[in-house]
Amino acid sequence: MDQPDIVVVDKGQRTAVVVDKGQRTAVVVDKGQRTAVVVDKGQRTAVVVDKGQRTAVVVDKGQRTVVVVDKGQRTAVVVDKGQSTAVVVDKGQKTAVVVDKGQRTVVVVDKGQRTAVVVDKGQRTAVVVDKGQRTVVVVDKGQRTAVVVDKGQRTAVVVDKGQRTAVVVDKGQRTAVVVDKGQRTAVVVDKGQRTAVVVDKGQRTVVVVDKGQRTAVVVDVAIPSDGNIRKKRT
């Protein structure tokens, strides 16, 4: 077997070392404020670069890759181990983290007043976004989905669990709620002086509408055998 090659060069402020031993190769270069190291051992490769305020590290061992970059106020880290990937980026007031392990993905982004988080574990997904006065949350676990949106005076929530769906929207003076559980559906809408509620449970339907001085209520208790729908209106 050949002897490993070792080369050391010092020219001013630069030093370079190359070592090759079997399947390993190492290179270190320092020029002023920069340092670079490359190591390859079988399936592993590591690179570190530091130039001023920047540092980069890449490590690949089998299915794992790690990258770290720091330039001023930015830091990036990527980790891939089998099915797991993590990325962290911080630039000024922004931070992003992505983690994927199997069926899970997590993303966090904070830029000024905005924060976003996404979590996916199996059948669950959660997203939270806050930009100024807006917040969005989405959660999906099995058959359930929840969404909350707050923008100024508006709030929206959607929940789906099995056969149930609920939606709440508040924009200024308007509020809407929809709930569907099996055969029941409820809707409430309030816009200024108007309020509407619809509830359907089995064969019953209730509608209330108030607009100014008008109020309407429709109740259908059941569908008679003759097919006529009895309604009571007040």
PDB file of C-alpha atoms in Angstrom:
ATOM      1  CA  MET A   1       0.000   0.000   0.000  1.00  0.00           C
ATOM      2  CA  ASP A   2       1.341   3.411  -0.898  1.00  0.00           C
ATOM      3  CA  GLN A   3       2.282   5.734   1.911  1.00  0.00           C
ATOM      4  CA  PRO A   4      -0.233   8.508   2.557  1.00  0.00           C
ATOM      5  CA  ASP A   5       0.542  11.787   0.852  1.00  0.00           C
ATOM      6  CA  ILE A   6       0.945  14.718   3.247  1.00  0.00           C
ATOM      7  CA  VAL A   7       1.466  18.192   1.813  1.00  0.00           C
ATOM      8  CA  VAL A   8       1.885  21.291   3.976  1.00  0.00           C
ATOM      9  CA  VAL A   9       2.216  24.681   2.309  1.00  0.00           C
ATOM     10  CA  ASP A  10       2.718  27.920   4.253  1.00  0.00           C
ATOM     11  CA  LYS A  11       2.791  31.033   2.036  1.00  0.00           C
ATOM     12  CA  GLY A  12       2.229  34.225   3.957  1.00  0.00           C
ATOM     13  CA  GLN A  13      -1.021  33.667   5.862  1.00  0.00           C
ATOM     14  CA  ARG A  14      -2.069  30.571   3.917  1.00  0.00           C
ATOM     15  CA  THR A  15      -1.618  27.000   5.146  1.00  0.00           C
ATOM     16  CA  ALA A  16      -2.776  23.997   3.140  1.00  0.00           C
ATOM     17  CA  VAL A  17      -2.707  20.393   4.334  1.00  0.00           C
ATOM     18  CA  VAL A  18      -3.818  17.460   2.185  1.00  0.00           C
ATOM     19  CA  VAL A  19      -3.934  13.978   3.721  1.00  0.00           C
ATOM     20  CA  ASP A  20      -5.033  10.919   1.719  1.00  0.00           C
ATOM     21  CA  LYS A  21      -5.158   7.674   3.723  1.00  0.00           C
ATOM     22  CA  GLY A  22      -7.097   4.965   1.997  1.00  0.00           C
ATOM     23  CA  GLN A  23     -10.555   6.462   1.461  1.00  0.00           C
ATOM     24  CA  ARG A  24      -9.966   9.553   3.619  1.00  0.00           C
ATOM     25  CA  THR A  25      -9.021  12.936   2.206  1.00  0.00           C
ATOM     26  CA  ALA A  26      -8.548  16.003   4.376  1.00  0.00           C
ATOM     27  CA  VAL A  27      -7.842  19.500   3.101  1.00  0.00           C
ATOM     28  CA  VAL A  28      -7.368  22.520   5.358  1.00  0.00           C
ATOM     29  CA  VAL A  29      -6.856  25.965   3.835  1.00  0.00           C
ATOM     30  CA  ASP A  30      -6.441  29.124   5.917  1.00  0.00           C
ATOM     31  CA  LYS A  31      -6.135  32.386   3.941  1.00  0.00           C
ATOM     32  CA  GLY A  32      -6.553  35.446   6.081  1.00  0.00           C
ATOM     33  CA  GLN A  33      -9.834  34.826   7.898  1.00  0.00           C
ATOM     34  CA  ARG A  34     -10.918  31.863   5.771  1.00  0.00           C
ATOM     35  CA  THR A  35     -10.574  28.227   6.813  1.00  0.00           C
ATOM     36  CA  ALA A  36     -11.728  25.313   4.672  1.00  0.00           C
ATOM     37  CA  VAL A  37     -11.689  21.659   5.728  1.00  0.00           C
ATOM     38  CA  VAL A  38     -12.835  18.783   3.526  1.00  0.00           C
ATOM     39  CA  VAL A  39     -12.914  15.249   4.937  1.00  0.00           C
ATOM     40  CA  ASP A  40     -14.095  12.262   2.899  1.00  0.00           C
ATOM     41  CA  LYS A  41     -14.126   8.898   4.730  1.00  0.00           C
ATOM     42  CA  GLY A  42     -16.124   6.331   2.871  1.00  0.00           C
ATOM     43  CA  GLN A  43     -19.539   7.970   2.569  1.00  0.00           C
ATOM     44  CA  ARG A  44     -18.747  10.905   4.877  1.00  0.00           C
ATOM     45  CA  THR A  45     -17.827  14.357   3.594  1.00  0.00           C
ATOM     46  CA  ALA A  46     -17.293  17.347   5.858  1.00  0.00           C
ATOM     47  CA  VAL A  47     -16.619  20.880   4.656  1.00  0.00           C
ATOM     48  CA  VAL A  48     -16.114  23.844   6.961  1.00  0.00           C
ATOM     49  CA  VAL A  49     -15.657  27.323   5.496  1.00  0.00           C
ATOM     50  CA  ASP A  50     -15.210  30.429   7.654  1.00  0.00           C
ATOM     51  CA  LYS A  51     -14.904  33.733   5.755  1.00  0.00           C
ATOM     52  CA  GLY A  52     -15.340  36.729   7.978  1.00  0.00           C
ATOM     53  CA  GLN A  53     -18.699  36.067   9.652  1.00  0.00           C
ATOM     54  CA  ARG A  54     -19.660  33.104   7.463  1.00  0.00           C
ATOM     55  CA  THR A  55     -19.262  29.477   8.508  1.00  0.00           C
ATOM     56  CA  ALA A  56     -20.395  26.558   6.379  1.00  0.00           C
ATOM     57  CA  VAL A  57     -20.290  22.906   7.445  1.00  0.00           C
ATOM     58  CA  VAL A  58     -21.454  20.024   5.268  1.00  0.00           C
ATOM     59  CA  VAL A  59     -21.410  16.473   6.649  1.00  0.00           C
ATOM     60  CA  ASP A  60     -22.657  13.531   4.596  1.00  0.00           C
ATOM     61  CA  LYS A  61     -22.596  10.142   6.387  1.00  0.00           C
ATOM     62  CA  GLY A  62     -24.686   7.633   4.566  1.00  0.00           C
ATOM     63  CA  GLN A  63     -28.057   9.387   4.350  1.00  0.00           C
ATOM     64  CA  ARG A  64     -27.168  12.309   6.651  1.00  0.00           C
ATOM     65  CA  THR A  65     -26.292  15.781   5.397  1.00  0.00           C
ATOM     66  CA  VAL A  66     -25.599  18.710   7.703  1.00  0.00           C
ATOM     67  CA  VAL A  67     -25.054  22.253   6.422  1.00  0.00           C
ATOM     68  CA  VAL A  68     -24.513  25.233   8.707  1.00  0.00           C
ATOM     69  CA  VAL A  69     -24.104  28.714   7.222  1.00  0.00           C
ATOM     70  CA  ASP A  70     -23.698  31.832   9.367  1.00  0.00           C
ATOM     71  CA  LYS A  71     -23.327  35.136   7.482  1.00  0.00           C
ATOM     72  CA  GLY A  72     -23.868  38.126   9.687  1.00  0.00           C
ATOM     73  CA  GLN A  73     -27.262  37.402  11.266  1.00  0.00           C
ATOM     74  CA  ARG A  74     -28.119  34.404   9.080  1.00  0.00           C
ATOM     75  CA  THR A  75     -27.712  30.802  10.192  1.00  0.00           C
ATOM     76  CA  ALA A  76     -28.766  27.854   8.069  1.00  0.00           C
ATOM     77  CA  VAL A  77     -28.683  24.222   9.189  1.00  0.00           C
ATOM     78  CA  VAL A  78     -29.805  21.316   7.028  1.00  0.00           C
ATOM     79  CA  VAL A  79     -29.871  17.810   8.516  1.00  0.00           C
ATOM     80  CA  ASP A  80     -30.984  14.823   6.454  1.00  0.00           C
ATOM     81  CA  LYS A  81     -30.857  11.458   8.276  1.00  0.00           C
ATOM     82  CA  GLY A  82     -32.872   8.905   6.441  1.00  0.00           C
ATOM     83  CA  GLN A  83     -36.289  10.577   6.350  1.00  0.00           C
ATOM     84  CA  SER A  84     -35.376  13.508   8.650  1.00  0.00           C
ATOM     85  CA  THR A  85     -34.535  16.955   7.280  1.00  0.00           C
ATOM     86  CA  ALA A  86     -33.983  20.025   9.440  1.00  0.00           C
ATOM     87  CA  VAL A  87     -33.340  23.538   8.139  1.00  0.00           C
ATOM     88  CA  VAL A  88     -32.868  26.581  10.348  1.00  0.00           C
ATOM     89  CA  VAL A  89     -32.453  30.015   8.755  1.00  0.00           C
ATOM     90  CA  ASP A  90     -32.126  33.205  10.794  1.00  0.00           C
ATOM     91  CA  LYS A  91     -31.754  36.428   8.756  1.00  0.00           C
ATOM     92  CA  GLY A  92     -32.396  39.513  10.789  1.00  0.00           C
ATOM     93  CA  GLN A  93     -35.749  38.760  12.450  1.00  0.00           C
ATOM     94  CA  LYS A  94     -36.593  35.752  10.273  1.00  0.00           C
ATOM     95  CA  THR A  95     -36.140  32.191  11.529  1.00  0.00           C
ATOM     96  CA  ALA A  96     -37.162  29.150   9.525  1.00  0.00           C
ATOM     97  CA  VAL A  97     -37.009  25.569  10.792  1.00  0.00           C
ATOM     98  CA  VAL A  98     -38.068  22.584   8.713  1.00  0.00           C
ATOM     99  CA  VAL A  99     -37.981  19.106  10.256  1.00  0.00           C
ATOM    100  CA  ASP A 100     -39.155  16.066   8.310  1.00  0.00           C
ATOM    101  CA  LYS A 101     -38.935  12.748  10.206  1.00  0.00           C
ATOM    102  CA  GLY A 102     -40.975  10.066   8.576  1.00  0.00           C
ATOM    103  CA  GLN A 103     -44.369  11.718   8.151  1.00  0.00           C
ATOM    104  CA  ARG A 104     -43.660  14.778  10.330  1.00  0.00           C
ATOM    105  CA  THR A 105     -42.794  18.205   8.961  1.00  0.00           C
ATOM    106  CA  VAL A 106     -42.239  21.243  11.170  1.00  0.00           C
ATOM    107  CA  VAL A 107     -41.686  24.721   9.723  1.00  0.00           C
ATOM    108  CA  VAL A 108     -41.297  27.829  11.869  1.00  0.00           C
ATOM    109  CA  VAL A 109     -40.851  31.230  10.204  1.00  0.00           C
ATOM    110  CA  ASP A 110     -40.626  34.454  12.211  1.00  0.00           C
ATOM    111  CA  LYS A 111     -40.173  37.664  10.178  1.00  0.00           C
ATOM    112  CA  GLY A 112     -40.929  40.746  12.174  1.00  0.00           C
ATOM    113  CA  GLN A 113     -44.448  40.048  13.462  1.00  0.00           C
ATOM    114  CA  ARG A 114     -45.050  36.913  11.394  1.00  0.00           C
ATOM    115  CA  THR A 115     -44.681  33.404  12.781  1.00  0.00           C
ATOM    116  CA  ALA A 116     -45.536  30.292  10.807  1.00  0.00           C
ATOM    117  CA  VAL A 117     -45.478  26.751  12.194  1.00  0.00           C
ATOM    118  CA  VAL A 118     -46.387  23.694  10.160  1.00  0.00           C
ATOM    119  CA  VAL A 119     -46.517  20.292  11.863  1.00  0.00           C
ATOM    120  CA  ASP A 120     -47.442  17.145   9.950  1.00  0.00           C
ATOM    121  CA  LYS A 121     -47.373  13.921  12.014  1.00  0.00           C
ATOM    122  CA  GLY A 122     -49.187  11.129  10.299  1.00  0.00           C
ATOM    123  CA  GLN A 123     -52.561  12.667   9.501  1.00  0.00           C
ATOM    124  CA  ARG A 124     -52.102  15.811  11.607  1.00  0.00           C
ATOM    125  CA  THR A 125     -51.123  19.158  10.093  1.00  0.00           C
ATOM    126  CA  ALA A 126     -50.874  22.368  12.099  1.00  0.00           C
ATOM    127  CA  VAL A 127     -50.106  25.779  10.612  1.00  0.00           C
ATOM    128  CA  VAL A 128     -49.897  28.977  12.636  1.00  0.00           C
ATOM    129  CA  VAL A 129     -49.265  32.292  10.855  1.00  0.00           C
ATOM    130  CA  ASP A 130     -49.230  35.604  12.706  1.00  0.00           C
ATOM    131  CA  LYS A 131     -48.693  38.701  10.521  1.00  0.00           C
ATOM    132  CA  GLY A 132     -49.635  41.834  12.335  1.00  0.00           C
ATOM    133  CA  GLN A 133     -53.116  40.993  13.642  1.00  0.00           C
ATOM    134  CA  ARG A 134     -53.619  37.827  11.583  1.00  0.00           C
ATOM    135  CA  THR A 135     -53.326  34.321  13.009  1.00  0.00           C
ATOM    136  CA  VAL A 136     -53.959  31.176  10.994  1.00  0.00           C
ATOM    137  CA  VAL A 137     -54.027  27.716  12.560  1.00  0.00           C
ATOM    138  CA  VAL A 138     -54.793  24.554  10.612  1.00  0.00           C
ATOM    139  CA  VAL A 139     -54.942  21.216  12.444  1.00  0.00           C
ATOM    140  CA  ASP A 140     -55.800  17.978  10.666  1.00  0.00           C
ATOM    141  CA  LYS A 141     -55.828  14.850  12.871  1.00  0.00           C
ATOM    142  CA  GLY A 142     -57.562  11.998  11.182  1.00  0.00           C
ATOM    143  CA  GLN A 143     -60.807  13.567   9.987  1.00  0.00           C
ATOM    144  CA  ARG A 144     -60.513  16.801  11.988  1.00  0.00           C
ATOM    145  CA  THR A 145     -59.458  20.099  10.439  1.00  0.00           C
ATOM    146  CA  ALA A 146     -59.337  23.371  12.355  1.00  0.00           C
ATOM    147  CA  VAL A 147     -58.574  26.752  10.808  1.00  0.00           C
ATOM    148  CA  VAL A 148     -58.442  30.004  12.754  1.00  0.00           C
ATOM    149  CA  VAL A 149     -57.923  33.284  10.889  1.00  0.00           C
ATOM    150  CA  ASP A 150     -57.805  36.631  12.686  1.00  0.00           C
ATOM    151  CA  LYS A 151     -57.213  39.664  10.425  1.00  0.00           C
ATOM    152  CA  GLY A 152     -58.162  42.854  12.117  1.00  0.00           C
ATOM    153  CA  GLN A 153     -61.683  42.067  13.336  1.00  0.00           C
ATOM    154  CA  ARG A 154     -62.133  38.838  11.371  1.00  0.00           C
ATOM    155  CA  THR A 155     -61.845  35.387  12.929  1.00  0.00           C
ATOM    156  CA  ALA A 156     -62.497  32.168  11.045  1.00  0.00           C
ATOM    157  CA  VAL A 157     -62.500  28.693  12.587  1.00  0.00           C
ATOM    158  CA  VAL A 158     -63.194  25.495  10.669  1.00  0.00           C
ATOM    159  CA  VAL A 159     -63.383  22.185  12.541  1.00  0.00           C
ATOM    160  CA  ASP A 160     -64.127  18.911  10.769  1.00  0.00           C
ATOM    161  CA  LYS A 161     -64.259  15.805  13.014  1.00  0.00           C
ATOM    162  CA  GLY A 162     -65.881  12.910  11.281  1.00  0.00           C
ATOM    163  CA  GLN A 163     -69.107  14.408   9.946  1.00  0.00           C
ATOM    164  CA  ARG A 164     -68.932  17.670  11.908  1.00  0.00           C
ATOM    165  CA  THR A 165     -67.835  20.945  10.346  1.00  0.00           C
ATOM    166  CA  ALA A 166     -67.800  24.256  12.200  1.00  0.00           C
ATOM    167  CA  VAL A 167     -66.960  27.604  10.635  1.00  0.00           C
ATOM    168  CA  VAL A 168     -66.904  30.886  12.545  1.00  0.00           C
ATOM    169  CA  VAL A 169     -66.256  34.142  10.675  1.00  0.00           C
ATOM    170  CA  ASP A 170     -66.294  37.532  12.397  1.00  0.00           C
ATOM    171  CA  LYS A 171     -65.659  40.559  10.136  1.00  0.00           C
ATOM    172  CA  GLY A 172     -66.683  43.801  11.701  1.00  0.00           C
ATOM    173  CA  GLN A 173     -70.232  43.062  12.873  1.00  0.00           C
ATOM    174  CA  ARG A 174     -70.676  39.796  10.981  1.00  0.00           C
ATOM    175  CA  THR A 175     -70.402  36.366  12.588  1.00  0.00           C
ATOM    176  CA  ALA A 176     -71.006  33.138  10.702  1.00  0.00           C
ATOM    177  CA  VAL A 177     -71.022  29.679  12.268  1.00  0.00           C
ATOM    178  CA  VAL A 178     -71.656  26.476  10.338  1.00  0.00           C
ATOM    179  CA  VAL A 179     -71.862  23.165  12.202  1.00  0.00           C
ATOM    180  CA  ASP A 180     -72.567  19.888  10.406  1.00  0.00           C
ATOM    181  CA  LYS A 181     -72.721  16.789  12.639  1.00  0.00           C
ATOM    182  CA  GLY A 182     -74.380  13.927  10.882  1.00  0.00           C
ATOM    183  CA  GLN A 183     -77.583  15.476   9.544  1.00  0.00           C
ATOM    184  CA  ARG A 184     -77.408  18.720  11.535  1.00  0.00           C
ATOM    185  CA  THR A 185     -76.286  22.019  10.015  1.00  0.00           C
ATOM    186  CA  ALA A 186     -76.270  25.318  11.885  1.00  0.00           C
ATOM    187  CA  VAL A 187     -75.476  28.680  10.309  1.00  0.00           C
ATOM    188  CA  VAL A 188     -75.427  31.967  12.195  1.00  0.00           C
ATOM    189  CA  VAL A 189     -74.850  35.221  10.297  1.00  0.00           C
ATOM    190  CA  ASP A 190     -74.881  38.626  11.985  1.00  0.00           C
ATOM    191  CA  LYS A 191     -74.281  41.618   9.665  1.00  0.00           C
ATOM    192  CA  GLY A 192     -75.350  44.887  11.149  1.00  0.00           C
ATOM    193  CA  GLN A 193     -78.929  44.192  12.294  1.00  0.00           C
ATOM    194  CA  ARG A 194     -79.351  40.866  10.486  1.00  0.00           C
ATOM    195  CA  THR A 195     -79.002  37.485  12.179  1.00  0.00           C
ATOM    196  CA  ALA A 196     -79.635  34.202  10.401  1.00  0.00           C
ATOM    197  CA  VAL A 197     -79.581  30.774  12.037  1.00  0.00           C
ATOM    198  CA  VAL A 198     -80.257  27.536  10.176  1.00  0.00           C
ATOM    199  CA  VAL A 199     -80.375  24.248  12.078  1.00  0.00           C
ATOM    200  CA  ASP A 200     -81.167  20.968  10.329  1.00  0.00           C
ATOM    201  CA  LYS A 201     -81.292  17.889  12.589  1.00  0.00           C
ATOM    202  CA  GLY A 202     -82.873  14.955  10.886  1.00  0.00           C
ATOM    203  CA  GLN A 203     -86.033  16.394   9.316  1.00  0.00           C
ATOM    204  CA  ARG A 204     -86.139  19.624  11.347  1.00  0.00           C
ATOM    205  CA  THR A 205     -85.061  22.973   9.889  1.00  0.00           C
ATOM    206  CA  VAL A 206     -85.016  26.232  11.834  1.00  0.00           C
ATOM    207  CA  VAL A 207     -84.242  29.564  10.166  1.00  0.00           C
ATOM    208  CA  VAL A 208     -84.192  32.872  12.032  1.00  0.00           C
ATOM    209  CA  VAL A 209     -83.605  36.103  10.095  1.00  0.00           C
ATOM    210  CA  ASP A 210     -83.650  39.527  11.743  1.00  0.00           C
ATOM    211  CA  LYS A 211     -83.059  42.487   9.383  1.00  0.00           C
ATOM    212  CA  GLY A 212     -84.044  45.774  10.866  1.00  0.00           C
ATOM    213  CA  GLN A 213     -87.519  45.102  12.304  1.00  0.00           C
ATOM    214  CA  ARG A 214     -88.142  41.823  10.451  1.00  0.00           C
ATOM    215  CA  THR A 215     -87.842  38.440  12.154  1.00  0.00           C
ATOM    216  CA  ALA A 216     -88.602  35.196  10.357  1.00  0.00           C
ATOM    217  CA  VAL A 217     -88.622  31.761  11.964  1.00  0.00           C
ATOM    218  CA  VAL A 218     -89.259  28.593   9.969  1.00  0.00           C
ATOM    219  CA  VAL A 219     -89.548  25.309  11.853  1.00  0.00           C
ATOM    220  CA  ASP A 220     -90.054  22.007  10.046  1.00  0.00           C
ATOM    221  CA  VAL A 221     -90.545  19.401  12.759  1.00  0.00           C
ATOM    222  CA  ALA A 222     -90.989  16.460  10.429  1.00  0.00           C
ATOM    223  CA  ILE A 223     -92.123  15.531   6.956  1.00  0.00           C
ATOM    224  CA  PRO A 224     -95.668  14.097   7.295  1.00  0.00           C
ATOM    225  CA  SER A 225     -96.674  10.994   5.461  1.00  0.00           C
ATOM    226  CA  ASP A 226     -98.669  13.117   3.007  1.00  0.00           C
ATOM    227  CA  GLY A 227     -95.420  14.784   1.938  1.00  0.00           C
ATOM    228  CA  ASN A 228     -96.459  18.288   3.011  1.00  0.00           C
ATOM    229  CA  ILE A 229     -93.973  20.179   5.153  1.00  0.00           C
ATOM    230  CA  ARG A 230     -95.595  21.931   8.107  1.00  0.00           C
ATOM    231  CA  LYS A 231     -94.031  25.326   8.790  1.00  0.00           C
ATOM    232  CA  LYS A 232     -94.606  27.787  11.557  1.00  0.00           C
ATOM    233  CA  ARG A 233     -93.736  31.402  10.724  1.00  0.00           C
ATOM    234  CA  THR A 234     -93.724  34.296  13.207  1.00  0.00           C
TER     235      THR A 234
END
